[in-house]
Every structure is written in C-alpha cells, then in structure tokens.
Amino acid sequence: QVQLVESGGGLVQAGGSLNLSCVASGPIFNIHTMAWYRQAPEKQRELVASITANGITDYTDSVKGRLTISRDNAENTVYLRMDSLKPEDTAVYYCNADISETIASDGDSLHFRNLNVWGQGTLVTVSS
C-alpha cells in the first residue's frame, strides 16, 4: 500500500533549526499536492505548508520566513526546513499527500484511485 514516512523530528533550542523529511512509497501513479501539518497538545491540527506538483507553495502566516517546504519528485520526497524555531512551534508534525495509487483491475486499461495519505507523525520540541 501507499505509505508516508516522516523523519527528522527532535529537540532543539529556541532559535535553532531542524529539517524534516517525508518519503512516499508504494504503487504510486502520481503524487499531487504534498503538505505538512502540525498538532500541538490540546490544539487542533493545522496546515503549516503545502506544495503542488509543479512547485507552488503556500504557508500559514505564523511560519512565513522561517519554514520552507520543498519536494524532490524523483525521490517522492517532501521536506520542511525549519529555522528560527520558537517554543510555539512545538508539535507533532504530520506529512500529508494527495496520491493517485495504481490498483489491480480486469481489462486493458490502467486503473487508479485517489487517496489522501497521512504519515505517522514526528515530534518537534522547541525548548526555551
């Protein structure tokens, strides 16, 4: 099945930097928009940044200028570079992607289904 696996979370001091990676694997026909979400304790999950297949990015206001999303289509990977981190950035960060997954089917035509896939999450803790 199609999966997303994040890595790179950890503990960092305020003002420091951290880099997250997320790799998609499985029977992938195409990957469309990829994104990073985060969820802090007792708060709703929020969209941090997104990037389309052709590289158009969008960020939530609180991270603009500090966090940068990028992707490597050849490696099915999305990245989040985090600079000038603040304690308010502490959260579990989740990778998300809209993926067309190839599926087995009778007949000659190629079949696929569209999925929205989540990673397992990686914890980022920013200390004061």
PDB file of C-alpha atoms in Angstrom:
ATOM      1  CA  GLN A   1       0.000   0.000   0.000  1.00  0.00           C
ATOM      2  CA  VAL A   2       0.973   3.630  -0.319  1.00  0.00           C
ATOM      3  CA  GLN A   3       2.706   4.967   2.768  1.00  0.00           C
ATOM      4  CA  LEU A   4       4.310   8.162   4.024  1.00  0.00           C
ATOM      5  CA  VAL A   5       7.177   8.008   6.497  1.00  0.00           C
ATOM      6  CA  GLU A   6       8.470  11.119   8.269  1.00  0.00           C
ATOM      7  CA  SER A   7      11.834  11.616   9.905  1.00  0.00           C
ATOM      8  CA  GLY A   8      13.933  14.382  11.412  1.00  0.00           C
ATOM      9  CA  GLY A   9      11.998  15.412  14.493  1.00  0.00           C
ATOM     10  CA  GLY A  10      13.703  16.017  17.795  1.00  0.00           C
ATOM     11  CA  LEU A  11      14.602  18.500  20.499  1.00  0.00           C
ATOM     12  CA  VAL A  12      16.033  21.882  19.594  1.00  0.00           C
ATOM     13  CA  GLN A  13      16.610  25.151  21.435  1.00  0.00           C
ATOM     14  CA  ALA A  14      14.674  28.286  20.567  1.00  0.00           C
ATOM     15  CA  GLY A  15      16.281  29.999  17.603  1.00  0.00           C
ATOM     16  CA  GLY A  16      17.669  26.747  16.292  1.00  0.00           C
ATOM     17  CA  SER A  17      16.965  24.803  13.139  1.00  0.00           C
ATOM     18  CA  LEU A  18      15.609  21.416  12.202  1.00  0.00           C
ATOM     19  CA  ASN A  19      14.920  19.592   8.959  1.00  0.00           C
ATOM     20  CA  LEU A  20      12.061  17.160   8.378  1.00  0.00           C
ATOM     21  CA  SER A  21      11.740  14.663   5.547  1.00  0.00           C
ATOM     22  CA  CYS A  22       8.828  12.582   4.306  1.00  0.00           C
ATOM     23  CA  VAL A  23       9.136   9.773   1.762  1.00  0.00           C
ATOM     24  CA  ALA A  24       6.217   8.256  -0.125  1.00  0.00           C
ATOM     25  CA  SER A  25       6.382   4.627  -1.232  1.00  0.00           C
ATOM     26  CA  GLY A  26       4.151   2.015  -2.810  1.00  0.00           C
ATOM     27  CA  PRO A  27       2.256   1.605  -6.112  1.00  0.00           C
ATOM     28  CA  ILE A  28       2.202   5.321  -6.913  1.00  0.00           C
ATOM     29  CA  PHE A  29       0.845   6.560 -10.216  1.00  0.00           C
ATOM     30  CA  ASN A  30       1.204  10.223  -9.388  1.00  0.00           C
ATOM     31  CA  ILE A  31       1.681  12.485  -6.384  1.00  0.00           C
ATOM     32  CA  HIS A  32      -0.211  15.746  -6.402  1.00  0.00           C
ATOM     33  CA  THR A  33      -0.132  18.250  -3.548  1.00  0.00           C
ATOM     34  CA  MET A  34       2.081  17.428  -0.560  1.00  0.00           C
ATOM     35  CA  ALA A  35       1.833  19.207   2.761  1.00  0.00           C
ATOM     36  CA  TRP A  36       2.981  19.453   6.348  1.00  0.00           C
ATOM     37  CA  TYR A  37       0.512  19.718   9.215  1.00  0.00           C
ATOM     38  CA  ARG A  38       1.178  20.029  12.912  1.00  0.00           C
ATOM     39  CA  GLN A  39      -0.776  19.418  16.073  1.00  0.00           C
ATOM     40  CA  ALA A  40       0.225  20.885  19.416  1.00  0.00           C
ATOM     41  CA  PRO A  41      -1.120  19.499  22.703  1.00  0.00           C
ATOM     42  CA  GLU A  42      -4.790  20.329  23.203  1.00  0.00           C
ATOM     43  CA  LYS A  43      -4.937  22.186  19.906  1.00  0.00           C
ATOM     44  CA  GLN A  44      -6.452  21.423  16.533  1.00  0.00           C
ATOM     45  CA  ARG A  45      -4.322  20.117  13.718  1.00  0.00           C
ATOM     46  CA  GLU A  46      -3.319  22.948  11.413  1.00  0.00           C
ATOM     47  CA  LEU A  47      -1.892  23.186   7.932  1.00  0.00           C
ATOM     48  CA  VAL A  48       1.666  24.523   8.061  1.00  0.00           C
ATOM     49  CA  ALA A  49       2.755  24.462   4.433  1.00  0.00           C
ATOM     50  CA  SER A  50       1.826  22.880   1.128  1.00  0.00           C
ATOM     51  CA  ILE A  51       3.446  22.444  -2.240  1.00  0.00           C
ATOM     52  CA  THR A  52       1.855  21.450  -5.534  1.00  0.00           C
ATOM     53  CA  ALA A  53       3.320  19.027  -8.037  1.00  0.00           C
ATOM     54  CA  ASN A  54       4.752  21.915 -10.033  1.00  0.00           C
ATOM     55  CA  GLY A  55       6.234  23.683  -7.025  1.00  0.00           C
ATOM     56  CA  ILE A  56       3.660  26.272  -5.963  1.00  0.00           C
ATOM     57  CA  THR A  57       3.940  26.783  -2.203  1.00  0.00           C
ATOM     58  CA  ASP A  58       1.679  28.158   0.492  1.00  0.00           C
ATOM     59  CA  TYR A  59       2.335  28.807   4.195  1.00  0.00           C
ATOM     60  CA  THR A  60       0.388  29.672   7.269  1.00  0.00           C
ATOM     61  CA  ASP A  61       1.191  33.201   8.424  1.00  0.00           C
ATOM     62  CA  SER A  62       2.922  32.183  11.647  1.00  0.00           C
ATOM     63  CA  VAL A  63       5.724  30.322   9.841  1.00  0.00           C
ATOM     64  CA  LYS A  64       6.337  32.550   6.841  1.00  0.00           C
ATOM     65  CA  GLY A  65      10.001  33.429   6.521  1.00  0.00           C
ATOM     66  CA  ARG A  66      11.049  30.721   8.980  1.00  0.00           C
ATOM     67  CA  LEU A  67       9.871  27.433   7.486  1.00  0.00           C
ATOM     68  CA  THR A  68      10.438  26.311   3.907  1.00  0.00           C
ATOM     69  CA  ILE A  69       8.715  23.449   2.110  1.00  0.00           C
ATOM     70  CA  SER A  70      10.282  21.758  -0.899  1.00  0.00           C
ATOM     71  CA  ARG A  71       9.995  18.480  -2.782  1.00  0.00           C
ATOM     72  CA  ASP A  72      12.022  16.085  -4.874  1.00  0.00           C
ATOM     73  CA  ASN A  73       9.646  14.430  -7.316  1.00  0.00           C
ATOM     74  CA  ALA A  74      12.245  11.901  -8.457  1.00  0.00           C
ATOM     75  CA  GLU A  75      12.544  10.652  -4.873  1.00  0.00           C
ATOM     76  CA  ASN A  76       8.864  11.050  -3.903  1.00  0.00           C
ATOM     77  CA  THR A  77      10.022  13.168  -1.001  1.00  0.00           C
ATOM     78  CA  VAL A  78       8.828  16.372   0.626  1.00  0.00           C
ATOM     79  CA  TYR A  79      10.966  18.397   3.020  1.00  0.00           C
ATOM     80  CA  LEU A  80      10.364  21.011   5.663  1.00  0.00           C
ATOM     81  CA  ARG A  81      13.291  23.170   6.676  1.00  0.00           C
ATOM     82  CA  MET A  82      12.645  24.931   9.964  1.00  0.00           C
ATOM     83  CA  ASP A  83      14.723  27.936  11.021  1.00  0.00           C
ATOM     84  CA  SER A  84      14.439  30.412  13.896  1.00  0.00           C
ATOM     85  CA  LEU A  85      12.285  27.967  15.791  1.00  0.00           C
ATOM     86  CA  LYS A  86      10.071  29.150  18.623  1.00  0.00           C
ATOM     87  CA  PRO A  87       8.557  27.240  21.545  1.00  0.00           C
ATOM     88  CA  GLU A  88       5.192  27.796  19.869  1.00  0.00           C
ATOM     89  CA  ASP A  89       6.383  25.534  17.046  1.00  0.00           C
ATOM     90  CA  THR A  90       6.405  22.556  19.405  1.00  0.00           C
ATOM     91  CA  ALA A  91       4.045  19.958  17.968  1.00  0.00           C
ATOM     92  CA  VAL A  92       3.745  16.629  16.246  1.00  0.00           C
ATOM     93  CA  TYR A  93       4.362  17.271  12.567  1.00  0.00           C
ATOM     94  CA  TYR A  94       2.494  15.162  10.026  1.00  0.00           C
ATOM     95  CA  CYS A  95       3.209  14.650   6.361  1.00  0.00           C
ATOM     96  CA  ASN A  96       0.193  14.565   4.044  1.00  0.00           C
ATOM     97  CA  ALA A  97      -0.197  13.948   0.327  1.00  0.00           C
ATOM     98  CA  ASP A  98      -2.820  13.568  -2.372  1.00  0.00           C
ATOM     99  CA  ILE A  99      -1.751  10.463  -4.272  1.00  0.00           C
ATOM    100  CA  SER A 100      -3.101   8.553  -7.260  1.00  0.00           C
ATOM    101  CA  GLU A 101      -2.482   4.911  -6.425  1.00  0.00           C
ATOM    102  CA  THR A 102      -2.395   2.241  -9.133  1.00  0.00           C
ATOM    103  CA  ILE A 103      -4.712  -0.686  -8.436  1.00  0.00           C
ATOM    104  CA  ALA A 104      -5.267  -4.122  -9.930  1.00  0.00           C
ATOM    105  CA  SER A 105      -8.201  -4.338 -12.323  1.00  0.00           C
ATOM    106  CA  ASP A 106      -9.699  -6.534 -15.031  1.00  0.00           C
ATOM    107  CA  GLY A 107      -9.348  -5.293 -18.596  1.00  0.00           C
ATOM    108  CA  ASP A 108      -6.657  -3.497 -20.540  1.00  0.00           C
ATOM    109  CA  SER A 109      -6.984  -0.031 -19.056  1.00  0.00           C
ATOM    110  CA  LEU A 110      -4.863   1.348 -16.268  1.00  0.00           C
ATOM    111  CA  HIS A 111      -6.882   1.975 -13.124  1.00  0.00           C
ATOM    112  CA  PHE A 112      -6.073   4.080 -10.119  1.00  0.00           C
ATOM    113  CA  ARG A 113      -7.729   5.619  -7.111  1.00  0.00           C
ATOM    114  CA  ASN A 114      -7.154   8.959  -5.461  1.00  0.00           C
ATOM    115  CA  LEU A 115      -6.069   8.861  -1.841  1.00  0.00           C
ATOM    116  CA  ASN A 116      -5.271  11.351   0.855  1.00  0.00           C
ATOM    117  CA  VAL A 117      -2.461   9.782   2.872  1.00  0.00           C
ATOM    118  CA  TRP A 118      -1.049  10.677   6.281  1.00  0.00           C
ATOM    119  CA  GLY A 119       2.300   9.874   7.807  1.00  0.00           C
ATOM    120  CA  GLN A 120       2.694   8.641  11.362  1.00  0.00           C
ATOM    121  CA  GLY A 121       3.982  11.955  12.686  1.00  0.00           C
ATOM    122  CA  THR A 122       7.290  13.135  14.096  1.00  0.00           C
ATOM    123  CA  LEU A 123       7.647  15.133  17.307  1.00  0.00           C
ATOM    124  CA  VAL A 124       9.360  18.517  17.267  1.00  0.00           C
ATOM    125  CA  THR A 125      10.095  20.046  20.658  1.00  0.00           C
ATOM    126  CA  VAL A 126      11.494  23.580  20.913  1.00  0.00           C
ATOM    127  CA  SER A 127      12.828  24.450  24.346  1.00  0.00           C
ATOM    128  CA  SER A 128      13.031  27.914  25.905  1.00  0.00           C
TER     129      SER A 128
END
